[in-house]
PDB file of C-alpha atoms in Angstrom:
ATOM      1  CA  MET N   1     152.087 134.190 -70.172  1.00 51.00           C
ATOM      2  CA  SER N   2     150.188 137.020 -68.542  1.00 50.00           C
ATOM      3  CA  ASN N   3     152.106 139.753 -66.635  1.00 50.00           C
ATOM      4  CA  THR N   4     150.232 138.782 -63.411  1.00 48.00           C
ATOM      5  CA  HIS N   5     151.253 135.070 -63.860  1.00 48.00           C
ATOM      6  CA  SER N   6     154.788 136.127 -64.604  1.00 47.00           C
ATOM      7  CA  LYS N   7     154.988 138.446 -61.537  1.00 46.00           C
ATOM      8  CA  ARG N   8     153.588 135.640 -59.295  1.00 46.00           C
ATOM      9  CA  SER N   9     156.253 133.190 -60.642  1.00 47.00           C
ATOM     10  CA  THR N  10     158.903 135.736 -60.040  1.00 45.00           C
ATOM     11  CA  LEU N  11     157.775 136.320 -56.449  1.00 43.00           C
ATOM     12  CA  ILE N  12     157.614 132.552 -55.817  1.00 42.00           C
ATOM     13  CA  ALA N  13     161.092 132.100 -57.140  1.00 45.00           C
ATOM     14  CA  ALA N  14     162.376 134.989 -54.996  1.00 43.00           C
ATOM     15  CA  SER N  15     160.600 133.648 -51.917  1.00 43.00           C
ATOM     16  CA  LEU N  16     162.141 130.206 -52.476  1.00 42.00           C
ATOM     17  CA  ALA N  17     165.657 131.727 -52.936  1.00 43.00           C
ATOM     18  CA  ILE N  18     165.189 133.759 -49.704  1.00 40.00           C
ATOM     19  CA  GLY N  19     164.021 130.615 -47.918  1.00 42.00           C
ATOM     20  CA  LEU N  20     167.071 128.767 -49.076  1.00 43.00           C
ATOM     21  CA  LEU N  21     169.347 131.502 -47.749  1.00 45.00           C
ATOM     22  CA  VAL N  22     167.583 131.878 -44.505  1.00 40.00           C
ATOM     23  CA  ALA N  23     166.943 128.150 -43.532  1.00 40.00           C
ATOM     24  CA  PRO N  24     170.610 127.202 -42.896  1.00 43.00           C
ATOM     25  CA  LEU N  25     171.160 130.372 -40.779  1.00 38.00           C
ATOM     26  CA  THR N  26     168.001 129.659 -38.728  1.00 42.00           C
ATOM     27  CA  GLU N  27     169.008 126.040 -38.308  1.00 47.00           C
ATOM     28  CA  ALA N  28     172.626 126.918 -37.227  1.00 45.00           C
ATOM     29  CA  ALA N  29     171.224 129.526 -34.636  1.00 47.00           C
ATOM     30  CA  GLU N  30     169.087 126.752 -33.010  1.00 81.00           C
ATOM     31  CA  GLN N  31     171.844 124.090 -32.903  1.00 94.00           C
ATOM     32  CA  LEU N  32     173.988 123.606 -29.926  1.00 97.00           C
ATOM     33  CA  ARG N  33     177.209 121.808 -30.924  1.00 97.00           C
ATOM     34  CA  ILE N  34     178.686 119.913 -28.038  1.00 98.00           C
ATOM     35  CA  GLY N  35     182.121 118.369 -28.044  1.00 98.00           C
ATOM     36  CA  TYR N  36     183.016 115.533 -25.642  1.00 97.00           C
ATOM     37  CA  GLN N  37     185.397 112.664 -25.114  1.00 94.00           C
ATOM     38  CA  LYS N  38     185.051 109.197 -23.628  1.00 88.00           C
ATOM     39  CA  SER N  39     185.798 110.306 -20.046  1.00 89.00           C
ATOM     40  CA  SER N  40     183.129 113.042 -20.230  1.00 95.00           C
ATOM     41  CA  THR N  41     180.927 110.968 -17.958  1.00 96.00           C
ATOM     42  CA  LEU N  42     178.119 113.351 -17.170  1.00 98.00           C
ATOM     43  CA  ILE N  43     177.709 114.607 -20.740  1.00 97.00           C
ATOM     44  CA  SER N  44     177.682 110.986 -21.938  1.00 96.00           C
ATOM     45  CA  LEU N  45     174.790 110.142 -19.553  1.00 97.00           C
ATOM     46  CA  LEU N  46     172.910 113.236 -20.700  1.00 97.00           C
ATOM     47  CA  LYS N  47     173.461 112.222 -24.297  1.00 96.00           C
ATOM     48  CA  SER N  48     172.427 108.625 -23.804  1.00 95.00           C
ATOM     49  CA  GLN N  49     169.192 109.492 -21.917  1.00 93.00           C
ATOM     50  CA  GLY N  50     168.241 112.553 -24.093  1.00 95.00           C
ATOM     51  CA  THR N  51     167.862 114.590 -20.994  1.00 94.00           C
ATOM     52  CA  LEU N  52     169.578 117.673 -22.352  1.00 96.00           C
ATOM     53  CA  GLU N  53     167.491 117.763 -25.490  1.00 95.00           C
ATOM     54  CA  LYS N  54     164.317 117.751 -23.404  1.00 95.00           C
ATOM     55  CA  ALA N  55     165.628 120.477 -21.165  1.00 96.00           C
ATOM     56  CA  LEU N  56     166.505 122.676 -24.085  1.00 96.00           C
ATOM     57  CA  ALA N  57     163.381 121.988 -26.093  1.00 93.00           C
ATOM     58  CA  ASP N  58     161.460 124.970 -24.866  1.00 90.00           C
ATOM     59  CA  GLN N  59     164.324 127.233 -26.053  1.00 92.00           C
ATOM     60  CA  ASP N  60     163.907 125.816 -29.496  1.00 93.00           C
ATOM     61  CA  ILE N  61     167.455 124.336 -29.440  1.00 95.00           C
ATOM     62  CA  THR N  62     168.627 121.012 -30.886  1.00 95.00           C
ATOM     63  CA  ILE N  63     171.960 119.413 -30.160  1.00 97.00           C
ATOM     64  CA  SER N  64     174.640 117.858 -32.335  1.00 97.00           C
ATOM     65  CA  TRP N  65     177.247 115.718 -30.542  1.00 97.00           C
ATOM     66  CA  HIS N  66     180.956 115.568 -31.552  1.00 97.00           C
ATOM     67  CA  GLU N  67     183.357 113.001 -29.998  1.00 96.00           C
ATOM     68  CA  PHE N  68     187.110 113.752 -29.709  1.00 95.00           C
ATOM     69  CA  PRO N  69     189.916 111.358 -28.733  1.00 92.00           C
ATOM     70  CA  ASN N  70     191.079 113.708 -25.864  1.00 90.00           C
ATOM     71  CA  GLY N  71     190.819 117.218 -24.545  1.00 91.00           C
ATOM     72  CA  GLN N  72     193.376 119.027 -26.669  1.00 91.00           C
ATOM     73  CA  PRO N  73     191.668 118.632 -30.122  1.00 94.00           C
ATOM     74  CA  LEU N  74     188.406 119.248 -28.362  1.00 95.00           C
ATOM     75  CA  LEU N  75     189.403 122.763 -27.257  1.00 95.00           C
ATOM     76  CA  GLU N  76     191.077 123.418 -30.565  1.00 95.00           C
ATOM     77  CA  ALA N  77     187.606 122.786 -32.172  1.00 96.00           C
ATOM     78  CA  LEU N  78     186.137 125.237 -29.612  1.00 96.00           C
ATOM     79  CA  ASN N  79     188.781 127.851 -30.378  1.00 94.00           C
ATOM     80  CA  VAL N  80     188.163 127.788 -34.165  1.00 95.00           C
ATOM     81  CA  GLY N  81     184.391 127.835 -33.731  1.00 95.00           C
ATOM     82  CA  ASN N  82     183.647 124.256 -34.824  1.00 96.00           C
ATOM     83  CA  ILE N  83     181.784 123.488 -31.589  1.00 97.00           C
ATOM     84  CA  ASP N  84     179.929 125.792 -29.072  1.00 97.00           C
ATOM     85  CA  LEU N  85     180.482 124.002 -25.829  1.00 97.00           C
ATOM     86  CA  SER N  86     183.047 121.621 -24.407  1.00 97.00           C
ATOM     87  CA  ALA N  87     182.315 118.794 -22.037  1.00 97.00           C
ATOM     88  CA  ASP N  88     184.707 118.443 -19.124  1.00 96.00           C
ATOM     89  CA  VAL N  89     188.376 118.428 -19.921  1.00 95.00           C
ATOM     90  CA  ALA N  90     191.272 118.136 -17.518  1.00 93.00           C
ATOM     91  CA  ASP N  91     192.681 121.186 -15.900  1.00 94.00           C
ATOM     92  CA  THR N  92     195.739 121.308 -18.049  1.00 94.00           C
ATOM     93  CA  VAL N  93     193.863 121.519 -21.333  1.00 94.00           C
ATOM     94  CA  PRO N  94     192.547 125.122 -20.969  1.00 95.00           C
ATOM     95  CA  VAL N  95     196.110 126.298 -20.159  1.00 95.00           C
ATOM     96  CA  PHE N  96     197.368 125.015 -23.507  1.00 93.00           C
ATOM     97  CA  ALA N  97     194.343 126.532 -25.215  1.00 94.00           C
ATOM     98  CA  GLN N  98     195.096 129.894 -23.599  1.00 94.00           C
ATOM     99  CA  ALA N  99     198.722 129.712 -24.752  1.00 93.00           C
ATOM    100  CA  ALA N 100     197.331 129.277 -28.302  1.00 92.00           C
ATOM    101  CA  GLY N 101     195.291 132.423 -27.907  1.00 92.00           C
ATOM    102  CA  ALA N 102     191.884 130.951 -27.287  1.00 93.00           C
ATOM    103  CA  ASP N 103     189.280 133.258 -25.897  1.00 93.00           C
ATOM    104  CA  LEU N 104     187.784 130.905 -23.345  1.00 93.00           C
ATOM    105  CA  ALA N 105     184.995 130.954 -20.768  1.00 97.00           C
ATOM    106  CA  TYR N 106     184.721 128.571 -17.880  1.00 97.00           C
ATOM    107  CA  PHE N 107     181.137 127.728 -17.076  1.00 97.00           C
ATOM    108  CA  ALA N 108     181.453 124.744 -14.640  1.00 98.00           C
ATOM    109  CA  GLN N 109     183.977 122.729 -12.724  1.00 97.00           C
ATOM    110  CA  GLU N 110     184.042 119.264 -11.172  1.00 96.00           C
ATOM    111  CA  ALA N 111     185.558 119.191  -7.730  1.00 95.00           C
ATOM    112  CA  PRO N 112     189.036 117.623  -7.383  1.00 95.00           C
ATOM    113  CA  SER N 113     189.568 113.882  -8.095  1.00 96.00           C
ATOM    114  CA  PRO N 114     193.269 113.312  -7.623  1.00 96.00           C
ATOM    115  CA  SER N 115     193.131 109.526  -7.541  1.00 96.00           C
ATOM    116  CA  ALA N 116     191.349 109.315 -10.938  1.00 96.00           C
ATOM    117  CA  GLN N 117     194.681 109.512 -12.775  1.00 97.00           C
ATOM    118  CA  ALA N 118     197.885 107.646 -12.144  1.00 98.00           C
ATOM    119  CA  ILE N 119     201.290 106.518 -13.421  1.00 98.00           C
ATOM    120  CA  ILE N 120     201.270 102.761 -13.886  1.00 98.00           C
ATOM    121  CA  VAL N 121     203.918 100.167 -14.733  1.00 98.00           C
ATOM    122  CA  ARG N 122     203.677  96.410 -15.476  1.00 98.00           C
ATOM    123  CA  GLU N 123     203.590  94.222 -12.329  1.00 97.00           C
ATOM    124  CA  ASP N 124     206.997  92.690 -13.249  1.00 97.00           C
ATOM    125  CA  SER N 125     208.652  95.981 -14.126  1.00 97.00           C
ATOM    126  CA  PRO N 126     211.959  96.770 -12.467  1.00 97.00           C
ATOM    127  CA  ILE N 127     210.693 100.360 -11.964  1.00 98.00           C
ATOM    128  CA  LYS N 128     209.837 100.599  -8.274  1.00 97.00           C
ATOM    129  CA  THR N 129     210.032 104.423  -7.487  1.00 97.00           C
ATOM    130  CA  LEU N 130     209.444 107.580  -9.432  1.00 98.00           C
ATOM    131  CA  ALA N 131     213.212 108.139  -9.564  1.00 98.00           C
ATOM    132  CA  ASP N 132     213.506 104.889 -11.572  1.00 98.00           C
ATOM    133  CA  LEU N 133     211.728 106.631 -14.495  1.00 98.00           C
ATOM    134  CA  LYS N 134     214.937 108.354 -15.344  1.00 98.00           C
ATOM    135  CA  GLY N 135     215.849 107.599 -18.959  1.00 98.00           C
ATOM    136  CA  LYS N 136     212.613 105.556 -19.451  1.00 98.00           C
ATOM    137  CA  LYS N 137     209.978 105.894 -22.212  1.00 98.00           C
ATOM    138  CA  VAL N 138     206.674 107.057 -20.805  1.00 98.00           C
ATOM    139  CA  ALA N 139     203.356 107.045 -22.665  1.00 98.00           C
ATOM    140  CA  VAL N 140     201.410 110.288 -21.861  1.00 98.00           C
ATOM    141  CA  THR N 141     198.650 112.251 -23.612  1.00 95.00           C
ATOM    142  CA  LYS N 142     199.912 115.739 -24.501  1.00 93.00           C
ATOM    143  CA  ALA N 143     198.195 118.603 -22.643  1.00 90.00           C
ATOM    144  CA  ALA N 144     195.958 116.147 -20.735  1.00 92.00           C
ATOM    145  CA  GLY N 145     195.694 116.168 -16.890  1.00 94.00           C
ATOM    146  CA  VAL N 146     198.224 113.303 -16.762  1.00 96.00           C
ATOM    147  CA  HIS N 147     200.813 115.430 -18.515  1.00 96.00           C
ATOM    148  CA  TYR N 148     200.911 117.671 -15.462  1.00 97.00           C
ATOM    149  CA  LEU N 149     200.732 114.778 -13.074  1.00 97.00           C
ATOM    150  CA  LEU N 150     203.933 113.339 -14.746  1.00 98.00           C
ATOM    151  CA  ILE N 151     205.755 116.710 -14.477  1.00 97.00           C
ATOM    152  CA  ALA N 152     204.749 117.043 -10.793  1.00 97.00           C
ATOM    153  CA  ALA N 153     205.757 113.396  -9.998  1.00 97.00           C
ATOM    154  CA  LEU N 154     209.127 113.795 -11.727  1.00 97.00           C
ATOM    155  CA  ASN N 155     209.728 116.984  -9.875  1.00 96.00           C
ATOM    156  CA  LYS N 156     208.927 115.278  -6.478  1.00 96.00           C
ATOM    157  CA  ALA N 157     211.588 112.631  -7.464  1.00 97.00           C
ATOM    158  CA  GLY N 158     214.184 115.320  -8.274  1.00 97.00           C
ATOM    159  CA  LEU N 159     213.882 114.761 -11.931  1.00 97.00           C
ATOM    160  CA  LYS N 160     213.133 117.080 -14.901  1.00 95.00           C
ATOM    161  CA  PHE N 161     210.743 116.273 -17.682  1.00 96.00           C
ATOM    162  CA  SER N 162     213.791 116.129 -19.947  1.00 95.00           C
ATOM    163  CA  ASP N 163     215.094 113.160 -17.913  1.00 97.00           C
ATOM    164  CA  ILE N 164     212.446 110.877 -19.474  1.00 98.00           C
ATOM    165  CA  GLU N 165     211.534 110.011 -23.013  1.00 98.00           C
ATOM    166  CA  PRO N 166     207.840 111.026 -23.488  1.00 98.00           C
ATOM    167  CA  ALA N 167     205.709 109.183 -25.990  1.00 98.00           C
ATOM    168  CA  TYR N 168     202.821 111.419 -26.718  1.00 98.00           C
ATOM    169  CA  LEU N 169     199.869 109.091 -27.419  1.00 97.00           C
ATOM    170  CA  THR N 170     196.095 109.094 -27.259  1.00 95.00           C
ATOM    171  CA  PRO N 171     194.634 106.957 -24.482  1.00 94.00           C
ATOM    172  CA  ALA N 172     193.874 104.115 -26.954  1.00 93.00           C
ATOM    173  CA  ASP N 173     197.391 104.235 -28.487  1.00 97.00           C
ATOM    174  CA  GLY N 174     198.919 104.543 -24.982  1.00 98.00           C
ATOM    175  CA  ARG N 175     197.057 101.418 -23.832  1.00 97.00           C
ATOM    176  CA  ALA N 176     198.331  99.468 -26.907  1.00 97.00           C
ATOM    177  CA  ALA N 177     201.941 100.623 -26.330  1.00 98.00           C
ATOM    178  CA  PHE N 178     201.738  99.721 -22.616  1.00 98.00           C
ATOM    179  CA  GLU N 179     200.229  96.316 -23.263  1.00 97.00           C
ATOM    180  CA  ASN N 180     202.810  95.494 -26.067  1.00 97.00           C
ATOM    181  CA  ARG N 181     205.677  96.661 -23.788  1.00 97.00           C
ATOM    182  CA  LYS N 182     206.719  99.521 -26.268  1.00 98.00           C
ATOM    183  CA  VAL N 183     206.809 101.841 -23.295  1.00 98.00           C
ATOM    184  CA  ASP N 184     208.115 101.436 -19.667  1.00 98.00           C
ATOM    185  CA  ALA N 185     205.203 103.326 -18.013  1.00 98.00           C
ATOM    186  CA  TRP N 186     201.799 104.859 -18.905  1.00 98.00           C
ATOM    187  CA  VAL N 187     200.182 107.878 -17.367  1.00 98.00           C
ATOM    188  CA  THR N 188     196.400 107.657 -17.747  1.00 97.00           C
ATOM    189  CA  TRP N 189     193.043 108.603 -16.288  1.00 95.00           C
ATOM    190  CA  GLU N 190     189.580 107.096 -15.718  1.00 95.00           C
ATOM    191  CA  PRO N 191     188.036 104.987 -17.189  1.00 93.00           C
ATOM    192  CA  PHE N 192     191.187 103.898 -18.967  1.00 93.00           C
ATOM    193  CA  LEU N 193     193.000 103.409 -15.655  1.00 95.00           C
ATOM    194  CA  SER N 194     190.566 101.020 -14.117  1.00 93.00           C
ATOM    195  CA  GLY N 195     190.164  99.179 -17.427  1.00 91.00           C
ATOM    196  CA  ALA N 196     194.003  98.591 -17.503  1.00 94.00           C
ATOM    197  CA  GLN N 197     194.105  97.598 -13.862  1.00 93.00           C
ATOM    198  CA  GLN N 198     191.319  95.028 -14.398  1.00 89.00           C
ATOM    199  CA  GLN N 199     192.697  93.514 -17.677  1.00 90.00           C
ATOM    200  CA  LEU N 200     196.462  93.762 -17.187  1.00 94.00           C
ATOM    201  CA  PRO N 201     198.892  92.958 -14.413  1.00 96.00           C
ATOM    202  CA  THR N 202     199.818  96.467 -13.363  1.00 97.00           C
ATOM    203  CA  ARG N 203     201.187  98.452 -10.423  1.00 97.00           C
ATOM    204  CA  ILE N 204     200.466 102.022  -9.563  1.00 98.00           C
ATOM    205  CA  LEU N 205     203.708 104.058  -9.204  1.00 97.00           C
ATOM    206  CA  ALA N 206     201.866 107.234  -8.117  1.00 98.00           C
ATOM    207  CA  ASP N 207     198.468 108.785  -8.418  1.00 97.00           C
ATOM    208  CA  GLY N 208     197.530 112.465  -8.143  1.00 96.00           C
ATOM    209  CA  LYS N 209     197.180 112.560  -4.357  1.00 96.00           C
ATOM    210  CA  GLY N 210     199.441 115.284  -3.084  1.00 95.00           C
ATOM    211  CA  LEU N 211     200.639 115.968  -6.626  1.00 96.00           C
ATOM    212  CA  ALA N 212     197.761 117.149  -8.872  1.00 95.00           C
ATOM    213  CA  ASP N 213     194.206 118.077  -7.829  1.00 93.00           C
ATOM    214  CA  TYR N 214     192.757 116.934 -11.214  1.00 94.00           C
ATOM    215  CA  GLN N 215     189.808 119.268 -11.586  1.00 93.00           C
ATOM    216  CA  ARG N 216     187.795 119.010 -14.797  1.00 95.00           C
ATOM    217  CA  TYR N 217     186.347 122.124 -16.443  1.00 97.00           C
ATOM    218  CA  TYR N 218     183.436 122.699 -18.727  1.00 98.00           C
ATOM    219  CA  LEU N 219     184.133 125.464 -21.237  1.00 98.00           C
ATOM    220  CA  THR N 220     182.737 127.615 -23.972  1.00 97.00           C
ATOM    221  CA  SER N 221     183.915 130.685 -25.917  1.00 95.00           C
ATOM    222  CA  ALA N 222     183.626 134.061 -24.287  1.00 94.00           C
ATOM    223  CA  LYS N 223     181.408 135.106 -27.173  1.00 95.00           C
ATOM    224  CA  PHE N 224     178.966 132.249 -26.666  1.00 96.00           C
ATOM    225  CA  ALA N 225     178.863 132.814 -22.869  1.00 96.00           C
ATOM    226  CA  LYS N 226     177.805 136.425 -23.496  1.00 95.00           C
ATOM    227  CA  SER N 227     175.192 135.616 -26.082  1.00 95.00           C
ATOM    228  CA  HIS N 228     173.692 132.387 -24.672  1.00 95.00           C
ATOM    229  CA  PRO N 229     173.525 132.712 -20.857  1.00 96.00           C
ATOM    230  CA  GLN N 230     170.197 130.891 -20.655  1.00 96.00           C
ATOM    231  CA  VAL N 231     171.645 127.886 -22.541  1.00 96.00           C
ATOM    232  CA  LEU N 232     174.567 127.651 -20.115  1.00 97.00           C
ATOM    233  CA  GLN N 233     172.173 127.978 -17.192  1.00 97.00           C
ATOM    234  CA  THR N 234     170.163 124.994 -18.514  1.00 97.00           C
ATOM    235  CA  VAL N 235     173.300 122.856 -19.259  1.00 98.00           C
ATOM    236  CA  PHE N 236     174.766 123.627 -15.742  1.00 98.00           C
ATOM    237  CA  ALA N 237     171.597 122.742 -13.939  1.00 97.00           C
ATOM    238  CA  GLU N 238     171.354 119.427 -15.835  1.00 98.00           C
ATOM    239  CA  LEU N 239     175.041 118.601 -15.017  1.00 98.00           C
ATOM    240  CA  VAL N 240     174.514 119.203 -11.344  1.00 98.00           C
ATOM    241  CA  LYS N 241     171.412 116.974 -11.400  1.00 98.00           C
ATOM    242  CA  THR N 242     173.216 114.201 -13.336  1.00 98.00           C
ATOM    243  CA  GLY N 243     176.264 114.299 -11.048  1.00 98.00           C
ATOM    244  CA  ASP N 244     173.857 113.938  -8.080  1.00 98.00           C
ATOM    245  CA  TRP N 245     172.046 111.077  -9.813  1.00 98.00           C
ATOM    246  CA  LEU N 246     175.305 109.238 -10.584  1.00 98.00           C
ATOM    247  CA  ARG N 247     176.507 109.319  -6.995  1.00 97.00           C
ATOM    248  CA  ALA N 248     173.132 108.072  -5.786  1.00 98.00           C
ATOM    249  CA  ASN N 249     172.872 105.441  -8.461  1.00 98.00           C
ATOM    250  CA  PRO N 250     176.429 104.210  -9.085  1.00 97.00           C
ATOM    251  CA  ARG N 251     175.502 100.682 -10.438  1.00 97.00           C
ATOM    252  CA  GLN N 252     172.786 101.994 -12.745  1.00 97.00           C
ATOM    253  CA  ALA N 253     175.125 104.623 -14.161  1.00 97.00           C
ATOM    254  CA  ALA N 254     177.818 101.951 -14.621  1.00 97.00           C
ATOM    255  CA  GLU N 255     175.440  99.810 -16.676  1.00 97.00           C
ATOM    256  CA  ILE N 256     174.607 102.722 -19.006  1.00 96.00           C
ATOM    257  CA  LEU N 257     178.206 103.784 -19.345  1.00 96.00           C
ATOM    258  CA  GLY N 258     179.846 100.300 -19.759  1.00 94.00           C
ATOM    259  CA  PRO N 259     178.748  99.930 -23.422  1.00 94.00           C
ATOM    260  CA  LEU N 260     179.818 103.447 -24.162  1.00 92.00           C
ATOM    261  CA  TRP N 261     183.268 102.812 -22.810  1.00 90.00           C
ATOM    262  CA  GLY N 262     184.097  99.824 -25.039  1.00 86.00           C
ATOM    263  CA  ASN N 263     181.879  97.290 -23.276  1.00 89.00           C
ATOM    264  CA  LEU N 264     183.655  97.698 -19.978  1.00 90.00           C
ATOM    265  CA  ASP N 265     182.258  95.476 -17.197  1.00 93.00           C
ATOM    266  CA  PRO N 266     179.913  97.553 -15.014  1.00 95.00           C
ATOM    267  CA  ALA N 267     181.973  96.604 -11.925  1.00 93.00           C
ATOM    268  CA  ILE N 268     185.043  98.277 -13.579  1.00 92.00           C
ATOM    269  CA  VAL N 269     183.036 101.244 -14.460  1.00 95.00           C
ATOM    270  CA  GLU N 270     181.715 101.644 -10.939  1.00 96.00           C
ATOM    271  CA  LYS N 271     185.284 101.373  -9.530  1.00 93.00           C
ATOM    272  CA  ALA N 272     186.463 104.082 -12.048  1.00 94.00           C
ATOM    273  CA  ASN N 273     183.499 106.422 -11.185  1.00 96.00           C
ATOM    274  CA  ALA N 274     184.213 106.056  -7.439  1.00 96.00           C
ATOM    275  CA  LYS N 275     187.471 107.928  -8.029  1.00 96.00           C
ATOM    276  CA  ARG N 276     185.832 110.914  -9.560  1.00 96.00           C
ATOM    277  CA  SER N 277     183.925 113.488  -7.526  1.00 96.00           C
ATOM    278  CA  TYR N 278     181.196 114.400 -10.124  1.00 97.00           C
ATOM    279  CA  GLN N 279     180.386 117.374  -7.860  1.00 97.00           C
ATOM    280  CA  VAL N 280     179.578 120.098 -10.421  1.00 98.00           C
ATOM    281  CA  ARG N 281     180.000 123.628  -9.192  1.00 97.00           C
ATOM    282  CA  LEU N 282     180.508 127.084 -10.406  1.00 97.00           C
ATOM    283  CA  VAL N 283     184.031 128.320 -11.129  1.00 96.00           C
ATOM    284  CA  GLN N 284     185.366 130.883  -8.648  1.00 92.00           C
ATOM    285  CA  PRO N 285     188.264 133.095  -9.640  1.00 91.00           C
ATOM    286  CA  ASP N 286     190.322 132.048  -6.577  1.00 87.00           C
ATOM    287  CA  SER N 287     189.918 128.387  -7.670  1.00 83.00           C
ATOM    288  CA  LEU N 288     192.225 129.204 -10.652  1.00 93.00           C
ATOM    289  CA  ALA N 289     195.377 129.096  -8.442  1.00 92.00           C
ATOM    290  CA  GLU N 290     195.880 125.552  -9.396  1.00 92.00           C
ATOM    291  CA  GLN N 291     195.595 126.552 -13.024  1.00 95.00           C
ATOM    292  CA  GLN N 292     198.397 129.039 -12.478  1.00 96.00           C
ATOM    293  CA  LYS N 293     200.657 126.338 -10.934  1.00 95.00           C
ATOM    294  CA  ILE N 294     199.981 124.131 -13.908  1.00 96.00           C
ATOM    295  CA  ALA N 295     200.772 126.962 -16.386  1.00 96.00           C
ATOM    296  CA  ASP N 296     204.008 127.809 -14.541  1.00 96.00           C
ATOM    297  CA  ALA N 297     205.086 124.137 -14.445  1.00 94.00           C
ATOM    298  CA  PHE N 298     204.629 123.680 -18.190  1.00 95.00           C
ATOM    299  CA  TYR N 299     206.373 126.918 -19.068  1.00 95.00           C
ATOM    300  CA  GLY N 300     209.181 125.965 -16.696  1.00 93.00           C
ATOM    301  CA  ALA N 301     209.621 122.674 -18.416  1.00 91.00           C
ATOM    302  CA  SER N 302     209.652 124.504 -21.858  1.00 92.00           C
ATOM    303  CA  LEU N 303     206.450 122.724 -22.852  1.00 92.00           C
ATOM    304  CA  LEU N 304     204.537 125.939 -23.335  1.00 93.00           C
ATOM    305  CA  PRO N 305     205.593 128.575 -25.924  1.00 91.00           C
ATOM    306  CA  THR N 306     204.639 131.434 -23.676  1.00 93.00           C
ATOM    307  CA  SER N 307     203.819 132.180 -20.085  1.00 94.00           C
ATOM    308  CA  VAL N 308     200.048 132.162 -19.258  1.00 95.00           C
ATOM    309  CA  ASP N 309     198.022 134.173 -16.764  1.00 95.00           C
ATOM    310  CA  ALA N 310     195.371 131.659 -15.707  1.00 94.00           C
ATOM    311  CA  ARG N 311     193.045 134.490 -14.662  1.00 92.00           C
ATOM    312  CA  GLU N 312     192.878 135.924 -18.139  1.00 92.00           C
ATOM    313  CA  VAL N 313     189.705 134.002 -19.029  1.00 93.00           C
ATOM    314  CA  SER N 314     185.973 134.713 -18.781  1.00 95.00           C
ATOM    315  CA  ILE N 315     183.926 133.021 -15.993  1.00 96.00           C
ATOM    316  CA  TRP N 316     180.250 132.529 -16.522  1.00 96.00           C
ATOM    317  CA  SER N 317     177.898 132.688 -13.561  1.00 92.00           C
ATOM    318  CA  PRO N 318     174.091 132.654 -13.397  1.00 91.00           C
ATOM    319  CA  GLN N 319     172.346 135.971 -13.612  1.00 76.00           C
TER     320      GLN N 319
END
């Protein structure tokens, strides 16, 4: 083999090796990893319609979607860098993430929807008031918005969290336990709430009105917020548009979401969505007062390992 041919082969091999090293890095830099859950309505609509992919195409960004059973594992994935952006989670979830040392950044918030979560019992249950929950087994998803609703409701009835027996379950497992009478009450949120009301004989013991605002937050890491402000700008704009579209087209939205929510009847989906504001807005520092109330309530009930300053987070805003 000639020296020239040998050198050319070496160069080609080196180029291929460099290409193999560079390609995954380039691909990772161009991929936005979004985590969501079933109740992440607006993100689910964007995903099903391909709207966000189109909006981010001119920034050469592709999207990978990652579904989680509820908000706590979703923000744990954000904290360890397995996803870049979290779809909406209930207001309690960031508080738990902060207590775990997560370096979070809020980039959007949905206006309060207090009636989109409730404590329910079976229609024939002897439990008639919140005070009757004393000594009872209550299904609740740990760190979800309903966890705070339960604390606030018990407090209103003069009870402590330790006065009940919590069964920490995902929404699907909570529904099964409630349906099979393994628990006395279930605290849940939309669309699981409307689904249960439609399919089982239930009564609402209390919803969030006057107890818990139930604001949902969209989050990323502080690092990602600093390095990708344009991506967040695009996502925020699309969320605002999608919220406006859903409110203007409730039935059409329900027909898209029904199959994604376990083939729920569109009428049930529409009823569930009517309890959510879907008004996407920027996060203001003074709006974190409710977050502080939540943090203090959990710490006071010995459910957080440390006290949390709800203002010790980054807040993204458009440039």
